């Protein structure tokens, strides 16, 4: 009977199969008491429900319920009666059994209010996980999936239906304000990580919204900027990660971005939202706008942007007027309503899930610590000064040794119950640190925070605060510390967030930081003692000018609420570092080909900023084309500080015995390589496969990442056979002239190694005839 019902439901609703179990369960329950109509969602077909809706009800369904800005700024979402602090809700129609569902931010963890009016005895904290850039640096999709499961569990237990995450825009340039929310400069790595996150979250019955579709790589004038990009770069660099995530994880929703592409808002682009996303990639979920995105609600409906968020009154009038005038066919509105109703049917709210408001935060905190440590990248370890011995005593320097940055600001922020600083992490591990200087640093941080002016900008809550000036060290006290303590640990921090890109100066050390680092290095090196730098940053910074002054550099990223504990696990060797860079770290900012035109150009300097987001018409030309990140630096053989995919370990790994199943490509090729732990400590290795393609009709990069894998924890002397399978699409580049993905005939080289510049094994195969793959 259930089997037949499944078939009938498919015919009635067009609901994708993944939602059938939930739909059937709901079908067999009692009709909600609020339903007073003869037609009810979940009992009758979607056609009948849509027919029962008035025009005004349809229009209310395709827009959110609004946004209460309040006296304190952006109090996001009309959600106080459901989940305070969530980003928004959809419209409810009780007479048809259509409930309102809740959408909440969540790239680094669920973002809701930690406290509620009239409920002072209970808290609603969520786990602050490492930022996306940190997670992707683990190159461990299974770990990222586990993070997704934990975030999905918290969302479900707090009554949230859709998580507005993950975000997978490309790190085109180091100064992108929201790079911390995104995964990488590489679309394959970005897509695989996003797919893992989506699969994890949605395994808990909570939907996701991958964002920001597409080319939202700047915060400067993000609501108005026109991105001018050619078709090949758009397909290969900016769309590719989304395509991978859509096909490998089937997210319930996609969020269109704010910007224009080649003169057209993404939320108003039928080419992007219908032709590419739905027709070419097979996406059949809901497309929603980013909050206040786009201009023309009618064009958004026509393009296939189903849900307008957070929802504004004028959009209703615009759509109703367009339908009455014939400018918008009501069948298009019905199509969009159908997509939204399918989303509602799949939601925990519709199934009347009894959420607990009590997720297992202790368990999730331990997962956050594990993930933070696995994503940390050891960039330098001269003389193997790390890991420290348990008997070490440490002197801590830098504001962020005591005021750790766990994540970026804005919608990627999380309201967590606690934060572990580096100093606290050392205390938990029983490691002695300099207490007197710690008190001075904390007093300095408190004084400097008090000096910060109160911002009147309504967006201030989303934007990063100006960095505090570094504490000025007393040279005599510093010398005394160098004699007394075994090593110095200097933490350098960088914050970033929404609405503003990082200023150019943020890429470099400040004068005070440079002076501090020089003084500490001189004092401790005179005593023959090492200096270790912890980079507590959300993106790339300059290291070339100072890295020779220190003995070790650990990229800790912004590692979530368990920051200090995770950093100490690496420093003390409890965890062997296995992270690898997801970006190229250049010698200088100007080395990026995108540096010339970033962030863009104001089109009319006489126009004053307007609206809630204070933007002006602007444009930027992506004249770097496909030459983003390592594709540029490696092809040009340009000197870098650290290459894409680079990362050290306390152990070492050897690569051997590369084999291909065939030296002539037909429909696929299987590559195998053996990886052995040749060191003295157990560890994991990230194995990266790059492909060098023949240069023919299309100019190709020197090589491109086409697959990767992370080994299990290998004991000293233990090895693992890693296998990769490449299909025709993995060999292709996009031909804008022919409008197809092209794998040109010739010799291909598979390169496997530790980074994009440390290749240890090579093998060749031949493609005898050019292959064309339709988009």
XYZ file of C-alpha atoms in Angstrom:
775
model
C 0.000 0.000 0.000
C 2.791 2.398 0.954
C 4.582 1.654 -2.315
C 1.485 2.563 -4.323
C 0.973 5.671 -2.203
C 4.563 6.707 -2.996
C 3.825 6.543 -6.700
C 0.572 8.465 -6.326
C 2.268 11.157 -4.250
C 4.917 11.521 -6.922
C 2.254 12.075 -9.550
C 0.285 14.451 -7.333
C 3.089 16.648 -6.093
C 6.188 16.209 -8.165
C 7.956 15.988 -4.771
C 11.515 14.730 -5.082
C 11.993 11.190 -3.698
C 14.149 12.214 -0.757
C 11.056 13.837 0.798
C 8.667 10.870 0.340
C 9.121 9.267 3.790
C 8.376 12.564 5.523
C 5.464 13.261 3.206
C 3.940 9.807 3.760
C 4.317 10.106 7.525
C 2.552 13.448 7.431
C -0.133 12.095 5.113
C -1.040 9.486 7.711
C -1.346 11.952 10.606
C -4.437 13.778 11.763
C -5.262 16.955 9.840
C -3.967 19.963 11.822
C -6.602 21.583 13.975
C -5.976 24.924 12.295
C -7.177 23.628 8.941
C -10.761 24.757 8.386
C -10.765 24.505 4.597
C -11.905 21.465 2.669
C -8.407 21.499 1.124
C -5.350 20.854 3.287
C -1.641 20.716 2.518
C -0.321 17.200 2.933
C -3.703 15.586 2.329
C -4.718 17.032 -1.000
C -2.569 17.382 -4.101
C -0.507 20.485 -4.561
C -2.634 21.395 -7.565
C -5.710 21.470 -5.333
C -3.957 23.475 -2.638
C -2.684 26.028 -5.154
C -6.165 26.334 -6.666
C -7.554 27.000 -3.188
C -5.191 29.909 -2.631
C -6.264 33.448 -3.350
C -3.973 35.618 -5.433
C -3.010 37.603 -2.363
C -2.190 34.414 -0.435
C 0.021 33.187 -3.269
C 1.916 36.441 -3.277
C 2.364 36.323 0.498
C 3.782 32.812 0.202
C 6.526 33.912 -2.167
C 7.806 36.592 0.212
C 9.018 36.385 3.788
C 7.187 37.884 6.725
C 9.408 40.937 6.994
C 12.279 42.192 9.061
C 12.110 44.061 12.347
C 15.065 46.457 12.421
C 14.183 47.636 15.922
C 15.875 50.407 17.891
C 19.069 48.401 18.313
C 19.792 47.932 14.621
C 19.326 44.848 12.475
C 17.191 42.641 14.706
C 16.868 40.036 11.999
C 13.584 38.345 11.263
C 9.997 38.541 12.502
C 10.693 35.418 14.535
C 10.131 36.344 18.160
C 7.134 34.065 18.401
C 9.109 31.123 16.991
C 12.927 31.278 17.094
C 14.220 34.682 18.207
C 17.308 35.784 16.324
C 16.600 33.635 13.286
C 16.961 35.342 9.921
C 13.340 35.094 8.842
C 10.168 33.092 8.366
C 7.754 32.226 5.596
C 4.067 33.091 5.568
C 1.541 30.785 7.212
C -1.966 30.035 5.891
C -3.644 28.089 8.700
C -6.908 27.495 6.823
C -5.001 25.301 4.354
C -2.695 23.705 6.907
C 0.312 25.672 5.677
C 2.617 26.563 8.579
C 5.346 29.161 8.723
C 8.863 27.734 8.558
C 12.015 29.252 10.077
C 15.240 30.174 8.307
C 18.439 30.895 10.272
C 22.027 31.800 9.465
C 24.711 29.226 9.952
C 28.006 29.080 8.009
C 29.989 28.489 11.237
C 27.128 27.276 13.385
C 23.497 28.124 14.020
C 22.899 31.836 14.531
C 19.956 32.534 16.844
C 19.454 34.690 19.945
C 20.994 33.113 23.063
C 18.362 34.545 25.398
C 14.611 35.109 25.143
C 12.229 37.565 26.726
C 10.357 36.082 29.653
C 12.692 33.078 29.797
C 15.618 34.253 31.917
C 16.393 30.836 33.398
C 17.202 29.160 30.083
C 19.777 29.830 27.389
C 19.748 28.986 23.683
C 23.422 28.961 22.829
C 24.758 27.220 19.742
C 28.175 25.766 18.998
C 30.648 28.085 17.292
C 32.502 25.794 14.912
C 35.654 26.758 12.990
C 35.135 29.052 10.018
C 34.693 27.508 6.563
C 38.254 28.356 5.537
C 39.462 26.373 8.539
C 37.198 23.406 7.836
C 38.300 23.198 4.218
C 41.943 23.299 5.327
C 41.341 19.864 6.859
C 40.645 18.538 3.327
C 38.505 16.007 5.190
C 35.005 15.758 3.730
C 33.891 13.160 6.263
C 34.818 15.494 9.124
C 32.955 18.373 7.465
C 29.932 16.121 7.062
C 30.042 15.418 10.811
C 30.108 19.159 11.479
C 27.057 19.465 9.220
C 25.257 16.774 11.185
C 25.958 18.603 14.441
C 24.785 21.957 13.072
C 21.728 20.276 11.570
C 20.937 18.693 14.919
C 21.153 22.053 16.699
C 18.957 23.683 14.071
C 16.330 20.975 14.361
C 16.334 20.920 18.157
C 15.934 24.703 18.281
C 13.020 24.696 15.831
C 14.813 25.864 12.673
C 13.799 24.399 9.304
C 16.344 25.866 6.879
C 19.985 26.656 7.570
C 21.245 29.534 5.421
C 24.548 27.814 4.680
C 27.026 26.792 3.425
C 28.636 29.679 1.553
C 31.051 28.754 -1.240
C 32.075 31.820 -3.150
C 35.635 31.860 -4.415
C 38.578 33.499 -2.636
C 39.440 35.599 -5.658
C 41.467 38.142 -3.698
C 42.902 38.207 -0.181
C 40.907 41.253 0.906
C 37.417 39.827 0.347
C 35.504 40.660 3.518
C 33.698 37.339 3.764
C 36.489 35.022 2.656
C 36.342 33.517 6.148
C 32.843 32.210 5.330
C 34.004 30.659 2.067
C 36.156 27.594 1.511
C 38.915 28.182 -1.006
C 40.334 29.785 -4.138
C 39.667 26.450 -5.877
C 36.159 25.475 -7.076
C 36.643 21.709 -6.740
C 37.675 21.940 -3.104
C 34.898 24.465 -2.437
C 32.244 22.299 -4.072
C 33.296 19.105 -2.310
C 33.367 20.797 1.094
C 29.993 22.438 0.537
C 28.490 19.121 -0.574
C 29.805 17.432 2.571
C 28.293 20.150 4.758
C 24.933 19.956 2.977
C 24.815 16.170 3.215
C 25.547 16.393 6.924
C 22.922 19.010 7.725
C 20.205 17.484 5.567
C 20.767 14.013 7.037
C 19.051 15.498 10.109
C 15.940 16.466 8.149
C 16.840 20.161 8.053
C 17.253 21.994 4.759
C 20.188 24.081 3.597
C 20.612 27.105 1.358
C 23.916 27.184 -0.502
C 25.010 30.736 -1.211
C 25.701 33.252 -2.694
C 24.845 32.267 -6.260
C 27.044 33.600 -7.846
C 30.290 35.702 -7.916
C 29.593 37.485 -4.625
C 33.335 37.923 -4.056
C 33.236 41.489 -2.704
C 31.472 43.293 0.117
C 32.123 46.767 -1.308
C 28.835 47.961 -2.865
C 27.755 44.351 -2.955
C 24.067 45.191 -3.508
C 24.759 47.188 -6.645
C 28.048 46.048 -8.126
C 28.081 44.725 -11.668
C 30.569 41.879 -12.089
C 31.830 41.728 -15.650
C 33.157 38.227 -16.237
C 33.630 36.111 -19.347
C 31.794 32.842 -19.827
C 34.793 30.563 -19.413
C 35.818 32.078 -16.079
C 32.215 32.101 -14.898
C 31.813 28.405 -15.692
C 35.200 27.107 -14.589
C 35.858 29.212 -11.499
C 32.682 30.757 -10.093
C 29.895 28.334 -11.054
C 31.837 25.075 -10.841
C 31.767 24.738 -7.059
C 28.016 25.327 -7.011
C 27.548 22.732 -9.736
C 29.472 20.128 -7.728
C 27.516 20.878 -4.557
C 24.143 20.811 -6.344
C 24.812 17.468 -8.010
C 26.469 15.749 -5.045
C 24.236 16.901 -2.188
C 20.904 18.195 -3.590
C 20.417 21.163 -1.245
C 16.807 22.080 -0.567
C 17.392 25.718 -1.482
C 19.852 28.022 -3.231
C 20.323 31.686 -2.314
C 20.872 34.095 -5.184
C 23.495 36.764 -4.604
C 23.199 40.542 -4.426
C 25.410 41.481 -7.343
C 24.809 41.790 -11.027
C 26.613 39.645 -13.563
C 27.252 41.318 -16.891
C 24.515 43.867 -16.228
C 21.820 41.602 -14.773
C 21.016 40.963 -11.109
C 21.531 37.288 -10.355
C 18.099 37.072 -8.732
C 16.576 38.411 -11.952
C 18.561 36.172 -14.305
C 16.541 33.402 -15.927
C 19.745 32.298 -17.632
C 21.416 31.570 -14.290
C 18.422 30.430 -12.245
C 16.490 28.503 -14.881
C 18.756 27.642 -17.794
C 21.893 26.800 -15.807
C 20.715 25.902 -12.302
C 17.516 24.037 -13.114
C 17.728 22.889 -16.721
C 21.430 22.081 -17.004
C 22.153 20.970 -13.436
C 18.779 19.475 -12.527
C 18.123 21.523 -9.392
C 14.478 21.245 -8.327
C 14.370 23.035 -4.997
C 13.630 26.617 -3.956
C 15.680 29.641 -4.991
C 15.508 32.545 -2.556
C 17.021 36.006 -2.631
C 19.658 37.155 -0.253
C 18.040 39.627 2.157
C 16.815 42.659 0.176
C 18.522 41.357 -2.959
C 17.583 42.507 -6.452
C 15.219 45.260 -7.536
C 12.337 43.972 -9.648
C 10.104 41.383 -7.973
C 8.359 40.568 -11.249
C 11.639 39.802 -13.006
C 12.708 37.725 -10.014
C 9.570 35.588 -10.268
C 10.014 35.136 -14.003
C 13.675 34.213 -13.594
C 12.872 31.389 -11.187
C 13.671 33.105 -7.894
C 10.834 31.610 -5.848
C 11.157 33.281 -2.452
C 11.798 36.969 -1.757
C 13.509 37.543 1.580
C 13.036 38.994 4.080
C 9.880 40.163 2.323
C 8.756 43.724 1.699
C 5.272 45.155 1.263
C 6.001 46.893 -2.026
C 6.912 43.532 -3.588
C 3.342 42.323 -3.093
C 1.912 45.311 -4.876
C 4.407 44.990 -7.700
C 3.600 41.324 -8.333
C -0.173 41.679 -8.034
C -0.077 44.657 -10.374
C 2.044 42.699 -12.884
C -0.395 39.791 -12.892
C -3.436 42.003 -13.310
C -1.761 43.872 -16.169
C -0.637 40.667 -17.849
C 3.056 41.444 -17.410
C 3.398 38.330 -15.235
C 1.630 35.064 -16.019
C -0.045 33.663 -12.925
C 1.211 30.214 -13.982
C 4.735 31.409 -13.165
C 3.569 32.494 -9.737
C 1.911 29.089 -9.274
C 5.173 27.379 -10.215
C 7.045 29.330 -7.563
C 4.345 28.692 -4.967
C 4.555 24.967 -5.731
C 8.291 24.977 -5.035
C 7.733 26.733 -1.718
C 4.970 24.336 -0.689
C 7.237 21.385 -1.445
C 9.801 22.967 0.845
C 7.214 23.412 3.587
C 6.133 19.779 3.198
C 9.707 18.630 3.803
C 10.263 20.791 6.883
C 10.419 19.632 10.507
C 7.737 22.196 11.297
C 5.268 20.584 8.907
C 5.923 17.135 10.354
C 5.214 18.681 13.771
C 8.609 17.662 15.073
C 8.765 18.151 18.836
C 12.056 19.979 19.174
C 13.739 19.902 22.563
C 15.599 23.247 22.724
C 18.374 21.120 24.237
C 20.907 19.881 21.667
C 24.026 18.127 22.941
C 26.311 21.164 23.073
C 29.001 19.379 25.097
C 29.378 16.688 22.442
C 29.405 19.249 19.664
C 32.081 21.307 21.447
C 34.416 18.320 21.376
C 33.761 17.922 17.658
C 34.498 21.628 17.190
C 37.854 21.183 18.931
C 38.748 18.163 16.791
C 37.831 20.000 13.595
C 39.743 23.130 14.612
C 42.926 21.176 15.244
C 42.631 19.173 12.037
C 42.215 22.336 9.983
C 45.273 24.094 11.396
C 48.209 24.404 9.007
C 51.814 24.229 10.149
C 53.616 26.648 7.826
C 57.084 26.566 9.358
C 58.872 24.415 11.926
C 62.589 25.242 11.839
C 64.669 22.767 13.813
C 61.503 20.890 14.772
C 60.873 23.244 17.685
C 57.306 21.950 17.699
C 55.769 20.058 19.323
C 56.697 21.438 22.727
C 57.625 19.160 25.566
C 55.196 18.958 28.472
C 57.763 20.616 30.760
C 57.883 23.784 28.652
C 57.050 27.196 30.062
C 55.783 29.810 27.621
C 55.640 33.591 27.431
C 52.619 34.821 25.466
C 52.623 37.994 23.378
C 50.085 39.719 21.164
C 46.585 40.892 22.039
C 44.993 37.826 20.539
C 46.799 35.412 22.834
C 44.273 36.703 25.380
C 41.446 37.891 23.123
C 41.115 35.122 20.547
C 39.130 35.631 17.348
C 36.920 32.587 16.901
C 35.085 33.686 13.755
C 34.103 36.572 11.523
C 31.288 39.047 12.041
C 27.836 39.339 10.506
C 25.565 36.494 9.469
C 28.510 34.110 9.878
C 28.701 34.868 13.604
C 27.423 32.505 16.304
C 26.178 33.134 19.842
C 28.223 30.598 21.774
C 28.231 29.827 25.503
C 31.974 30.328 26.003
C 35.303 30.919 24.258
C 38.628 29.323 25.209
C 41.609 31.664 24.774
C 45.158 30.465 24.165
C 46.074 31.329 27.738
C 43.143 29.269 29.035
C 44.004 26.389 26.716
C 47.514 26.266 28.178
C 46.081 26.305 31.688
C 43.773 23.404 30.839
C 46.788 21.438 29.577
C 48.850 22.239 32.671
C 51.414 24.321 30.767
C 52.981 27.243 32.619
C 52.666 30.676 31.028
C 53.655 34.185 32.006
C 50.943 35.435 34.377
C 52.206 38.952 35.111
C 52.331 40.005 31.480
C 48.934 38.389 30.919
C 47.390 40.786 33.453
C 48.985 43.742 31.679
C 47.684 42.590 28.317
C 44.152 42.130 29.633
C 44.159 45.591 31.210
C 45.404 47.030 27.908
C 42.662 45.265 25.940
C 40.018 46.533 28.368
C 41.302 50.117 28.116
C 41.482 50.062 24.325
C 38.008 48.564 24.015
C 36.643 51.345 26.188
C 38.143 53.919 23.813
C 36.286 52.580 20.812
C 33.615 55.048 19.713
C 30.040 53.809 19.591
C 29.140 53.445 15.929
C 25.955 55.020 14.626
C 26.075 52.891 11.486
C 22.925 50.709 11.423
C 25.091 47.920 9.986
C 27.672 48.079 12.775
C 26.454 44.862 14.367
C 27.442 42.986 11.198
C 30.785 44.697 10.602
C 34.169 43.951 12.184
C 35.360 46.345 14.851
C 38.617 48.244 14.270
C 41.639 46.311 15.496
C 43.104 47.278 18.850
C 46.564 48.783 18.912
C 49.143 46.254 20.086
C 50.386 46.399 23.658
C 53.784 48.127 23.907
C 56.367 45.873 25.513
C 58.899 46.997 28.082
C 62.342 45.912 26.750
C 63.734 45.158 30.208
C 60.775 43.027 31.238
C 61.002 41.303 27.876
C 64.663 40.394 28.473
C 63.778 39.013 31.893
C 61.008 36.913 30.383
C 63.355 35.553 27.732
C 65.710 34.354 30.456
C 62.944 32.765 32.498
C 60.646 31.112 29.928
C 61.493 28.330 27.466
C 59.837 29.847 24.406
C 57.788 32.791 23.149
C 54.404 32.452 21.473
C 53.198 35.496 19.535
C 49.600 35.607 18.298
C 48.696 37.864 15.372
C 45.004 38.370 14.614
C 42.818 39.673 11.806
C 39.045 40.071 11.830
C 36.658 40.635 8.938
C 32.956 40.560 8.277
C 30.002 41.740 6.256
C 29.460 44.988 4.335
C 33.137 45.897 4.175
C 36.200 44.358 2.565
C 39.520 44.275 4.364
C 41.576 47.440 3.819
C 44.893 47.033 2.025
C 46.823 47.734 5.242
C 45.128 44.752 6.869
C 47.198 42.430 4.667
C 50.427 43.642 6.264
C 51.637 43.744 9.841
C 51.141 47.075 11.567
C 54.132 49.085 12.738
C 53.379 48.027 16.315
C 53.128 44.346 15.376
C 56.389 44.502 13.443
C 58.131 46.177 16.355
C 56.727 43.675 18.868
C 57.735 40.688 16.753
C 61.229 42.076 16.259
C 61.750 42.739 19.966
C 60.435 39.330 21.034
C 62.511 37.493 18.418
C 65.692 39.349 19.358
C 65.224 38.800 23.092
C 64.467 35.097 22.903
C 66.957 34.257 20.170
C 69.706 35.902 22.226
C 68.889 33.289 24.849
C 68.861 30.509 22.245
C 65.115 30.048 22.656
C 62.487 29.673 19.917
C 59.733 32.057 18.837
C 56.463 30.670 17.515
C 53.805 32.727 15.724
C 50.130 31.795 15.833
C 48.099 33.289 12.979
C 44.569 33.856 14.314
C 43.213 35.100 10.984
C 40.243 34.634 8.671
C 42.218 34.998 5.457
C 45.599 35.482 3.849
C 48.158 37.947 5.240
C 51.723 38.879 4.321
C 54.436 36.692 5.858
C 57.419 36.971 3.508
C 58.962 40.008 5.223
C 59.045 38.506 8.711
C 58.879 34.710 8.536
C 62.677 34.371 8.748
C 62.605 36.091 12.154
C 60.660 33.260 13.786
C 61.145 29.530 14.213
C 57.626 28.228 13.641
C 54.351 29.498 12.208
C 50.997 27.867 12.897
C 47.973 29.010 10.916
C 45.162 28.527 13.429
C 42.536 30.432 11.377
C 39.513 31.547 13.399
C 38.950 28.171 15.033
C 35.635 28.412 16.858
C 34.830 28.407 20.556
C 37.351 25.685 21.486
C 40.161 27.763 19.956
C 42.662 27.687 22.816
C 42.249 23.985 23.519
C 42.683 23.093 19.850
C 45.776 25.292 19.403
C 47.395 23.761 22.468
C 46.660 20.251 21.194
C 48.814 21.117 18.172
C 51.547 22.937 20.100
C 51.962 20.100 22.574
C 51.745 17.320 19.975
C 48.510 15.793 21.183
C 47.332 16.293 17.591
C 49.744 16.012 14.682
C 48.998 18.878 12.257
C 47.532 17.673 8.963
C 45.921 20.802 7.510
C 46.866 22.151 4.093
C 46.384 25.602 2.614
C 43.243 26.212 0.578
C 44.738 29.406 -0.869
C 48.027 30.538 -2.322
C 49.838 32.896 0.064
C 51.622 35.430 -2.156
C 54.761 37.380 -1.356
C 52.892 40.657 -1.762
C 49.326 41.824 -2.269
C 50.106 43.345 -5.657
C 51.117 39.894 -6.940
C 47.438 38.961 -7.386
C 46.248 39.649 -10.933
C 42.983 40.848 -9.357
C 44.826 43.532 -7.368
C 44.657 46.093 -10.161
C 40.880 46.397 -10.190
C 39.848 45.404 -6.649
C 37.278 46.163 -5.387
C 35.927 48.010 -8.434
C 34.946 51.408 -9.784
C 32.123 53.749 -8.818
C 30.148 54.501 -11.984
C 29.038 57.992 -10.994
C 31.028 59.760 -8.247
C 28.248 62.336 -7.883
C 25.726 59.786 -6.660
C 25.517 59.601 -2.887
C 25.186 56.253 -1.070
C 21.553 55.364 -0.509
C 19.322 52.819 1.134
C 19.811 50.559 4.121
C 23.036 49.159 2.680
C 24.465 52.557 1.665
C 25.604 51.505 -1.801
C 26.232 53.278 -5.083
C 26.279 51.914 -8.638
C 29.649 50.264 -9.261
C 31.306 47.675 -11.428
C 34.335 45.421 -11.451
C 35.902 43.579 -14.362
C 37.271 40.118 -13.678
C 40.068 40.584 -16.156
C 42.037 37.837 -14.423
C 39.666 35.366 -16.114
C 40.439 31.788 -15.049
C 43.794 32.867 -13.595
C 42.687 32.793 -9.982
C 44.960 31.589 -7.179
C 47.428 28.833 -7.961
C 46.240 28.645 -11.561
C 47.977 31.984 -12.022
C 50.890 31.735 -9.592
C 51.981 28.241 -10.678
C 51.497 28.805 -14.399
C 53.568 31.985 -14.197
C 56.057 30.266 -11.889
C 55.732 33.269 -9.618
C 57.417 33.224 -6.241
C 55.001 32.724 -3.361
C 55.283 32.687 0.406
C 53.367 29.394 0.633
C 51.825 27.407 -2.201
C 48.272 26.158 -2.540
C 47.913 22.808 -0.780
C 51.018 23.317 1.397
C 51.202 22.185 5.007
C 53.787 20.533 7.270
C 53.445 17.677 9.729
C 55.378 16.469 12.764
C 55.880 13.335 10.696
C 56.751 12.800 7.043
C 55.168 10.851 4.211
C 56.551 9.077 1.182
C 54.708 8.499 -2.106
C 55.371 5.516 -4.357
C 53.978 3.007 -6.850
C 51.742 5.256 -8.925
C 49.709 3.242 -11.451
C 46.993 3.929 -14.008
C 44.485 1.287 -15.030
C 44.922 2.368 -18.661
C 47.288 4.592 -20.582
C 44.606 5.329 -23.182
C 41.542 7.158 -21.872
C 38.103 5.855 -22.830
C 35.412 6.867 -20.342
C 37.482 7.028 -17.164
C 40.944 6.500 -15.716
C 41.781 5.098 -12.278
C 44.975 6.270 -10.592
C 46.477 4.610 -7.526
C 49.344 5.691 -5.317
C 50.783 4.371 -2.068
C 51.378 6.773 0.808
C 53.591 5.737 3.708
C 54.257 7.392 7.044
C 58.056 7.540 7.100
C 58.240 9.565 10.291
C 58.230 8.789 13.997
C 54.718 9.983 14.910
C 51.259 8.881 13.799
C 49.684 11.326 11.371
C 47.416 11.990 8.424
C 48.370 13.153 4.950
C 46.352 15.046 2.348
C 46.979 13.501 -1.075
C 46.363 15.888 -3.965
C 45.902 14.952 -7.619
C 46.484 17.584 -10.295
C 46.026 17.198 -14.036
C 48.099 18.920 -16.706
C 46.175 19.069 -19.978
C 47.511 19.589 -23.514
C 47.602 23.140 -24.835
C 45.502 23.291 -27.986
C 42.378 25.329 -28.720
C 42.156 26.452 -25.085
C 44.997 27.874 -23.035
C 45.269 25.772 -19.868
C 46.816 26.340 -16.441
C 50.030 24.494 -15.635
C 47.895 22.036 -13.662
C 44.534 21.947 -11.890
C 43.309 20.140 -8.803
C 41.025 17.332 -9.967
C 40.824 15.067 -6.897
C 42.058 14.775 -3.317
C 41.863 12.383 -0.389
C 42.971 12.289 3.211
C 44.569 9.187 4.614
C 43.498 7.510 7.785
C 45.693 8.044 10.840
C 48.851 6.239 9.754
C 51.184 4.852 12.378
C 54.952 5.131 11.760
C 55.839 2.747 8.938
C 52.197 2.193 7.981
C 51.016 2.836 4.425
C 47.700 3.258 2.619
C 46.793 2.750 -1.024
C 44.867 5.773 -2.295
C 42.665 5.459 -5.377
C 41.250 8.211 -7.573
C 38.812 7.905 -10.468
C 38.644 10.598 -13.131
C 35.903 10.826 -15.757
C 35.752 12.811 -18.976
C 34.349 15.904 -17.298
C 37.363 15.988 -14.962
C 39.605 16.585 -17.964
C 37.644 19.436 -19.505
C 37.794 23.193 -19.771
C 34.902 25.340 -20.965
C 34.890 26.550 -24.559
C 32.800 29.704 -24.767
C 33.022 29.553 -28.557
C 31.435 26.100 -28.718
C 29.382 26.364 -25.510
C 30.598 22.963 -24.269
C 33.060 21.433 -21.854
C 36.029 20.365 -23.944
C 38.640 17.654 -23.281
C 41.052 18.031 -26.162
C 42.956 15.130 -27.657
C 46.558 14.731 -26.558
C 48.791 13.723 -23.679
C 47.569 14.261 -20.116
C 49.771 14.114 -17.042
C 48.491 13.094 -13.632
C 50.552 14.695 -10.875
C 50.161 13.525 -7.280
C 51.848 15.101 -4.309
C 51.844 17.044 -1.071
C 50.935 20.415 -2.573
C 50.428 22.066 -5.934
C 54.205 22.657 -6.083
C 55.488 19.521 -4.370
C 54.604 16.762 -6.815
C 56.085 13.370 -5.958
C 54.521 10.997 -8.514
C 53.624 11.417 -12.198
C 51.868 9.279 -14.791
C 50.646 9.895 -18.335
C 47.723 8.801 -20.447
C 46.502 9.639 -23.930
C 43.151 10.945 -25.061
C 42.994 10.027 -28.737
C 39.895 12.019 -29.711
C 38.510 15.285 -28.380
C 35.526 14.856 -26.056
C 32.702 17.385 -25.815
C 30.446 17.423 -22.762
C 27.284 19.519 -22.786
C 26.734 21.862 -19.816
